[in-house]
Amino acid sequence: MATEIAAHGAEYVDFWNERHLCTLTTLQGDGRPHVVPVGVTLDAERGMARIITRKSSRKIANILGAAAGEARVAVCQVDGGRWATLEGSARVLTEPDVISDAVARYAVRYGRTPNPDPERVVIEIAIDRAMGQAKRFGGPPPRAAE
């Protein structure tokens, strides 16, 4: 398992296998963040995260607009007090076998297979930083002060 992810323990990986909507943050050409909801799958052994999307999306344009190897991104998920963020360098993959594998991984995590889409591509993130708190704590989540 990739060192950055393994350092957080099995609960962290388990959290990334639960069904949660995530966000992806990419940087636009002017440096402003672009944050969108996505489904993310984690390959902890390889230290990779994957997102399936359409090649005409803004997130793809942002990644392709960065200098080679410099498309820094972050994916994040939250569930009450549990949260996890993965950071790394992104690249866009178009090979049919890579897309099929990413779709299959998505179907396992999210419990449904997306409809075929000829515009589908994969964002692959080589993770170099993992953060978060994935432990469940007893009792209900704290209430906001009124």
PDB file of C-alpha atoms in Angstrom, residues 22 24 74 78 84 86 117:
ATOM      1  CA  CYS A  22     -16.554  13.694  -3.120  1.00  0.00           C
ATOM      2  CA  LEU A  24     -12.407  17.545  -6.904  1.00  0.00           C
ATOM      3  CA  ALA A  74      -7.198  17.472  -4.465  1.00  0.00           C
ATOM      4  CA  VAL A  78     -16.639  14.232   4.461  1.00  0.00           C
ATOM      5  CA  ALA A  84     -10.265  12.646   4.058  1.00  0.00           C
ATOM      6  CA  LEU A  86      -5.936  13.149  -1.177  1.00  0.00           C
ATOM      7  CA  ASP A 117     -20.484   7.553 -22.840  1.00  0.00           C
TER       8      ASP A 117
END
